[in-house]
PDB file of C-alpha atoms in Angstrom:
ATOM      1  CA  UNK A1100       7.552 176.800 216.034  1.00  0.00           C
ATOM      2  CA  UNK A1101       6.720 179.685 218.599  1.00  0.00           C
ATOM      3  CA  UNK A1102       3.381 180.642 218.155  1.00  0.00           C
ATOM      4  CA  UNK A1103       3.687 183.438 220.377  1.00  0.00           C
ATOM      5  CA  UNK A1104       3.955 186.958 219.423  1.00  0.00           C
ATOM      6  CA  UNK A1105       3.148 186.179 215.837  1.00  0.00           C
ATOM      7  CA  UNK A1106       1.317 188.680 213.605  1.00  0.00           C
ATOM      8  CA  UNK A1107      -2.194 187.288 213.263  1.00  0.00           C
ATOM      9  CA  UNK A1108      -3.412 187.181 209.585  1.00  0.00           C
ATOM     10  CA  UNK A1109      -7.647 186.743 208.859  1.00  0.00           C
ATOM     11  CA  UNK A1110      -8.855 185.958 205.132  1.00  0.00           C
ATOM     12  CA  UNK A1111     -12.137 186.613 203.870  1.00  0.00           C
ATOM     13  CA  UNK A1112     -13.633 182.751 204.278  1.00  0.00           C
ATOM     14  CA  UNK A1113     -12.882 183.586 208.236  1.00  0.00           C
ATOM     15  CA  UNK A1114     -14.909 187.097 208.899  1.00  0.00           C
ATOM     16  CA  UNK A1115     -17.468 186.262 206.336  1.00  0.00           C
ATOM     17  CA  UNK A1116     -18.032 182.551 208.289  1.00  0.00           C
ATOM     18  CA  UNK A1117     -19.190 184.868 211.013  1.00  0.00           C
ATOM     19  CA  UNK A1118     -22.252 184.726 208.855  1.00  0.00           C
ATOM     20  CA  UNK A1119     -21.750 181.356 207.364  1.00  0.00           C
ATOM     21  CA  UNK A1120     -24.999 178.516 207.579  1.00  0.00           C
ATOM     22  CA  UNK A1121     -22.751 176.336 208.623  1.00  0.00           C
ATOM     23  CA  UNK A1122     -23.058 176.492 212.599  1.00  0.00           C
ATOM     24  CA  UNK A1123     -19.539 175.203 212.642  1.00  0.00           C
ATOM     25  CA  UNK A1124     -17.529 177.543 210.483  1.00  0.00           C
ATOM     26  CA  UNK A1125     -20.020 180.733 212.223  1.00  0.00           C
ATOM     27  CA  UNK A1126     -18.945 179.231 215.917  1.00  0.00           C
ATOM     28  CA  UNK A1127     -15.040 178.954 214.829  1.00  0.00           C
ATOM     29  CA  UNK A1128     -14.820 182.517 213.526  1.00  0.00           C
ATOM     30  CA  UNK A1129     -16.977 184.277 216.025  1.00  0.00           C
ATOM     31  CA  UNK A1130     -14.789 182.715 218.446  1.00  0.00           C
ATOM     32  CA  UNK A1131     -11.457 183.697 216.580  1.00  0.00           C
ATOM     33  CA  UNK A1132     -13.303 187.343 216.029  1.00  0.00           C
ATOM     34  CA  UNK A1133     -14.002 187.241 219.656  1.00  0.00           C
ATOM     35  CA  UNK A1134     -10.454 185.849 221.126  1.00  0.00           C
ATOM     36  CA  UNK A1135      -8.533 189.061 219.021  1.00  0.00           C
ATOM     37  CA  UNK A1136     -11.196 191.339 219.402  1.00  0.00           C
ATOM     38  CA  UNK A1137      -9.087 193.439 221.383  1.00  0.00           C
ATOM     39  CA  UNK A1138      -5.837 192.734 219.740  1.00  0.00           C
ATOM     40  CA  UNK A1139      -4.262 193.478 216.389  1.00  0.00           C
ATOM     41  CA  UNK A1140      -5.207 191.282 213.448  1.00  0.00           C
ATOM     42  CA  UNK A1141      -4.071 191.707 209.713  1.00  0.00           C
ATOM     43  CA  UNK A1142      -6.409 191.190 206.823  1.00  0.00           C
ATOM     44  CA  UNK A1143      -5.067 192.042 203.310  1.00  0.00           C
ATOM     45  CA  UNK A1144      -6.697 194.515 201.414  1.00  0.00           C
ATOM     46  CA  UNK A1145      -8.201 191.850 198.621  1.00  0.00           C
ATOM     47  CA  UNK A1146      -9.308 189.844 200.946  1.00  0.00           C
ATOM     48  CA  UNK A1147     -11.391 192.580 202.255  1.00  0.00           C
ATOM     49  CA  UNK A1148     -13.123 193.223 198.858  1.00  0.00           C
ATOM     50  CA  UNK A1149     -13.952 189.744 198.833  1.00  0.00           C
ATOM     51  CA  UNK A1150     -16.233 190.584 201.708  1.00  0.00           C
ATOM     52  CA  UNK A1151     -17.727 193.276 199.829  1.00  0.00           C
ATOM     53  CA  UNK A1152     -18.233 190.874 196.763  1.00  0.00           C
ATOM     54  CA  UNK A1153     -19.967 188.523 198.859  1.00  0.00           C
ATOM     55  CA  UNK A1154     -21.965 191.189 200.593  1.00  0.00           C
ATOM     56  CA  UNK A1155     -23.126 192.852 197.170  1.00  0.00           C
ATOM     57  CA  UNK A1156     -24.632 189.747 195.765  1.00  0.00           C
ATOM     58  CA  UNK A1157     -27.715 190.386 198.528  1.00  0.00           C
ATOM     59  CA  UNK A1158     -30.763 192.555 198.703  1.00  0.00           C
ATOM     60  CA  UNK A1159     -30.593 196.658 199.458  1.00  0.00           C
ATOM     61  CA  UNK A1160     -32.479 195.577 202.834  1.00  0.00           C
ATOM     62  CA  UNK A1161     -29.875 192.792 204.011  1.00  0.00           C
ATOM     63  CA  UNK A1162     -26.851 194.975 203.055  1.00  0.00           C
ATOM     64  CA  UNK A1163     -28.465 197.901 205.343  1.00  0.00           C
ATOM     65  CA  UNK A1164     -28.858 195.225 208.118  1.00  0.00           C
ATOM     66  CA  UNK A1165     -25.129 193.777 207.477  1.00  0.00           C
ATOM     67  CA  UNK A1166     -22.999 196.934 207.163  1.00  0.00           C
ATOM     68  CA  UNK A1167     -23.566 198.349 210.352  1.00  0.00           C
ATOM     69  CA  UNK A1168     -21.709 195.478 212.069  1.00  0.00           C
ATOM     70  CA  UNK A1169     -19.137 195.148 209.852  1.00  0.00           C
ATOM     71  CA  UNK A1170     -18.584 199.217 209.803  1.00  0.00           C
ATOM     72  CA  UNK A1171     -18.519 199.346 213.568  1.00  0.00           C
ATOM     73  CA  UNK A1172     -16.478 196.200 213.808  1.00  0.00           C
ATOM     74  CA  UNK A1173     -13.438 197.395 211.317  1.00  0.00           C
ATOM     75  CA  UNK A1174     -13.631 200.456 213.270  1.00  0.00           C
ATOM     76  CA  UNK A1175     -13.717 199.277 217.269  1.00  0.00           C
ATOM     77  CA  UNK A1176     -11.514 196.193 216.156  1.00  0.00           C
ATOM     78  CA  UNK A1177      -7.800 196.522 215.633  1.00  0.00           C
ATOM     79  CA  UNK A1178      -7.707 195.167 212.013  1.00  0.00           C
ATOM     80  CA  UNK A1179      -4.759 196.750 209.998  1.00  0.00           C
ATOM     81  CA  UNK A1180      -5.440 196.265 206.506  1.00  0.00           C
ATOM     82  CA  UNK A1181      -2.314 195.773 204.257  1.00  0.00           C
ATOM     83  CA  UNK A1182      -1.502 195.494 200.671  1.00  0.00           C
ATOM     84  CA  UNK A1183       0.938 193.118 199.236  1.00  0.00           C
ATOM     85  CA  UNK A1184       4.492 193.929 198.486  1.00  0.00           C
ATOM     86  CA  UNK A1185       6.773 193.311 196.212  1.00  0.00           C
ATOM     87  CA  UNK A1186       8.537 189.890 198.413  1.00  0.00           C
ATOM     88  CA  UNK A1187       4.988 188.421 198.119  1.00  0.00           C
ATOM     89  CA  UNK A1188       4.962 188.420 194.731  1.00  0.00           C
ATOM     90  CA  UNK A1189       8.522 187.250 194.440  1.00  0.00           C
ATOM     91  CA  UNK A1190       7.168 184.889 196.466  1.00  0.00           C
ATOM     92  CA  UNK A1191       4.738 183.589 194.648  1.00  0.00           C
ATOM     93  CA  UNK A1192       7.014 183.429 191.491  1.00  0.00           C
ATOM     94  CA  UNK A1193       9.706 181.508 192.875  1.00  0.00           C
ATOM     95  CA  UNK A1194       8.595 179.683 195.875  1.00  0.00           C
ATOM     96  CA  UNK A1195       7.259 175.957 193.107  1.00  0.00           C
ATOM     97  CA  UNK A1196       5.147 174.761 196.193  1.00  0.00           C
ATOM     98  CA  UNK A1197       2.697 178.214 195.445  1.00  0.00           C
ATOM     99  CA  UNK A1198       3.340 178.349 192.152  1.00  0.00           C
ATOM    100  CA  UNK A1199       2.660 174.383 191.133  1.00  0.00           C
ATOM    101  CA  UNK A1200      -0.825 174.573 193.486  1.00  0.00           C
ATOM    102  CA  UNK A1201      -4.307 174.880 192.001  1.00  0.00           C
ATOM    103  CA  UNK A1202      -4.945 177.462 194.425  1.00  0.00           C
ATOM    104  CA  UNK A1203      -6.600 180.770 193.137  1.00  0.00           C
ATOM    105  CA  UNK A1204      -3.645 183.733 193.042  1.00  0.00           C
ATOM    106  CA  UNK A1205      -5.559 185.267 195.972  1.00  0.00           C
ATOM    107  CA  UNK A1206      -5.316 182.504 197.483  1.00  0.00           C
ATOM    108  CA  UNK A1207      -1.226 182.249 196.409  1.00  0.00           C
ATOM    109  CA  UNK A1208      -0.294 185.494 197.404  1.00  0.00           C
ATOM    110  CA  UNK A1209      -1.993 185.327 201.197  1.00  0.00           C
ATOM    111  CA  UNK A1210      -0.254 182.067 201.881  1.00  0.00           C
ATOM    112  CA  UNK A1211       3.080 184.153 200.188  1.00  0.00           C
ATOM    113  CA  UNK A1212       2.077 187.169 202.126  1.00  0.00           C
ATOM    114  CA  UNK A1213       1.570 185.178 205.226  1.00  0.00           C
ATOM    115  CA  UNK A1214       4.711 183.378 205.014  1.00  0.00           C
ATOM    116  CA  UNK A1215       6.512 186.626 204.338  1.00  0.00           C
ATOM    117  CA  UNK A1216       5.588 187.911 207.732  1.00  0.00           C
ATOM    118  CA  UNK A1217       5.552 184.597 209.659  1.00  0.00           C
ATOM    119  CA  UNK A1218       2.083 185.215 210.806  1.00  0.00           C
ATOM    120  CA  UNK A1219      -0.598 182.401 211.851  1.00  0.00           C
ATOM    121  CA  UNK A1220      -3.242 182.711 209.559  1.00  0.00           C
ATOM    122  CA  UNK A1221      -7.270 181.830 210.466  1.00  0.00           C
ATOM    123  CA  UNK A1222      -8.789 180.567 207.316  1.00  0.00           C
ATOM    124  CA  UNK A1223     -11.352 177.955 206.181  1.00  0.00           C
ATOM    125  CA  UNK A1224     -10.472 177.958 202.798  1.00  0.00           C
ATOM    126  CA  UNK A1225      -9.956 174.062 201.982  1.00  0.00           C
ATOM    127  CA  UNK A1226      -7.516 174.650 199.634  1.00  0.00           C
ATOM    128  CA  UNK A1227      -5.216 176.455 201.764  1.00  0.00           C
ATOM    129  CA  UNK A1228      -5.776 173.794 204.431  1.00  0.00           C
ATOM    130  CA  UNK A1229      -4.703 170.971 202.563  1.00  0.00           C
ATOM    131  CA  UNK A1230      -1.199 172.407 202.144  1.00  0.00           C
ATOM    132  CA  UNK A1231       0.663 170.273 204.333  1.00  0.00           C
ATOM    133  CA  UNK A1232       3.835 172.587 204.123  1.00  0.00           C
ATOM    134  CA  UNK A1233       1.949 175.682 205.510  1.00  0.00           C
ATOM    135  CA  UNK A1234       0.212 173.553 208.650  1.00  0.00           C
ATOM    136  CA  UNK A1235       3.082 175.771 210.729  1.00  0.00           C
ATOM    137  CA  UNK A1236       1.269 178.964 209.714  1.00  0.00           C
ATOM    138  CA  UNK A1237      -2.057 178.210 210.426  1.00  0.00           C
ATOM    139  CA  UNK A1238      -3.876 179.048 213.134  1.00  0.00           C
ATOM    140  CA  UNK A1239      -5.611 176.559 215.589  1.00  0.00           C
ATOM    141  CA  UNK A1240      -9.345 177.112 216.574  1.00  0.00           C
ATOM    142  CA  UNK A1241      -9.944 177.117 220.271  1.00  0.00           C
ATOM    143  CA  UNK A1242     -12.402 174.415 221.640  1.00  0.00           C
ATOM    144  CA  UNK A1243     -14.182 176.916 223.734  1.00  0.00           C
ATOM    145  CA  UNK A1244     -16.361 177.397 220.881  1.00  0.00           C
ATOM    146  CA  UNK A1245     -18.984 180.308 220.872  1.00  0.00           C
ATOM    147  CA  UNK A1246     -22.480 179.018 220.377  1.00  0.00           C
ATOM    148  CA  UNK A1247     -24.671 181.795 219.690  1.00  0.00           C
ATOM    149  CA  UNK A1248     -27.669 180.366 218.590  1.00  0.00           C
ATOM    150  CA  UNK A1249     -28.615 178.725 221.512  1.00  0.00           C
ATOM    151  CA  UNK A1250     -27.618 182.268 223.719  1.00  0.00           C
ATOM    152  CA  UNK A1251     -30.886 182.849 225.717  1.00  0.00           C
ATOM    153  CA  UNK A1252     -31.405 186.359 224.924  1.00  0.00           C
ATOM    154  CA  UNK A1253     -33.474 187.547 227.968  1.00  0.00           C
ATOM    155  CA  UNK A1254     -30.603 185.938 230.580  1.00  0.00           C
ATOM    156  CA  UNK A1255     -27.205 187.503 231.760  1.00  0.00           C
ATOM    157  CA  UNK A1256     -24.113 186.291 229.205  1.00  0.00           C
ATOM    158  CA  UNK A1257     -20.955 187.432 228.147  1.00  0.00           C
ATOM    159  CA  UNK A1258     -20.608 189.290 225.081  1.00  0.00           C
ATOM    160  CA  UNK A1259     -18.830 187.999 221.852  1.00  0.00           C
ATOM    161  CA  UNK A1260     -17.634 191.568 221.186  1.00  0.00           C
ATOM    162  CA  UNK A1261     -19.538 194.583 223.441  1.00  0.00           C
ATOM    163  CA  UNK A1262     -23.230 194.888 223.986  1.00  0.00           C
ATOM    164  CA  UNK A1263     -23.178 197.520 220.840  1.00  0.00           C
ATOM    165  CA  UNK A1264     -21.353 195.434 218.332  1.00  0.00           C
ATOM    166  CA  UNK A1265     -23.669 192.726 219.473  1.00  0.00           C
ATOM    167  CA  UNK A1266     -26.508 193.841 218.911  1.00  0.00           C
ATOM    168  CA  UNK A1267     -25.238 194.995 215.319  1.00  0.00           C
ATOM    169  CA  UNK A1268     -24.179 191.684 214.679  1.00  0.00           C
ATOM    170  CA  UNK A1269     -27.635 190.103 215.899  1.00  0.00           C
ATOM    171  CA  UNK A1270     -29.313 192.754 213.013  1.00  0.00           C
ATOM    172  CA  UNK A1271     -26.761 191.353 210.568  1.00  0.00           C
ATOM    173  CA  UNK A1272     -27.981 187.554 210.692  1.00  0.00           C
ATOM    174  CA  UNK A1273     -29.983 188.398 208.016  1.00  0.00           C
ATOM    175  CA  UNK A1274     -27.122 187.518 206.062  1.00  0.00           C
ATOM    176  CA  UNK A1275     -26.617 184.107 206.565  1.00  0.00           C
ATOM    177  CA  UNK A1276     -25.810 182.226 203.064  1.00  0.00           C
ATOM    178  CA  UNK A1277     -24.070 179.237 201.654  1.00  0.00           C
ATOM    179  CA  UNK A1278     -20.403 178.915 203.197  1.00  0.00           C
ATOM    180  CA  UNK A1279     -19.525 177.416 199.587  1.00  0.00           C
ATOM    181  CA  UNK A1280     -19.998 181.352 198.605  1.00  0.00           C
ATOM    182  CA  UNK A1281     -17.383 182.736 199.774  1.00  0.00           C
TER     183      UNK A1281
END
């Protein structure tokens, strides 16, 4: 299938593994984060409160250090936030392989949703992974993996996003929790 051109879906698992513990997951979505950064993604509108749900589980003094970035970020970056409609719930309802899973409704309708639009969809949500039929929908993670822990700070290097969203996002590493959170 032609990969080109294709609407490019995010779920919650991806933007919030760009504060994952797992150096792994945090290198594969910064770099996804990083690759689009000045293209169009899509991220439905649940999966953004899923951020938020994470997110709200911390501290006053972590949220103030987390928001900024993520603010900044849904604002510089072109994510279009969309709701579901009506053919991804049909969807869901009719399609057996969705509705004979044990995957969460959320996690029903975005495959639904994504399928609906023929998007590629980043995700590290096991569950969705292991759905051999949707393989054609999801995204592949580059190779040319950010590392951003071992970034010297005080030498010259490209920026994941721009030297202001960087510095955000260095301020929000002090949320860095359990990728079996979100």
């Amino acid at each position: 299938m032609n990969t080109k051109n294709r609407k490019i879906f995010i779920d919650a698992s991806l933007f919030m593994g760009m504060h994952s513990n797992d150096e792994k997951i945090r290198n594969q979505s910064l770099s996804v984060m990083s690759e689009q950064f000045s293209k169009c993604i899509y991220m439905n509108l649940e999966q953004v409160g899923m951020c938020d749900e994470v997110v709200w589980r911390y501290s006053r003094n972590i949220q103030d250090d987390y928001y900024p970035f993520m603010d900044i970020l849904h604002s510089e970056m072109d994510i279009t936030r969309i709701g579901y409609c009506s053919a991804d719930i049909a969807r869901l309802n009719k399609d057996r392989r969705l509705s004979e899973t044990s995957l969460s409704v959320q996690s029903a309708l975005l495959v639904a949703q994504t399928i609906n639009n023929n998007a590629l969809l980043y995700t590290h949500d096991k569950n969705i992974l292991s759905l051999a039929y949707f393989n054609e929908y999801l995204g592949e993670f580059s190779s040319n993996r950010h590392n951003y822990d071992h970034v010297e700070r005080n030498l010259k290097r490209n920026y994941t996003f721009s030297p202001k969203l960087d510095q955000l996002y260095d301020t929000s590493r002090s949320l860095i929790f359990p990728f079996e959170q979100c």
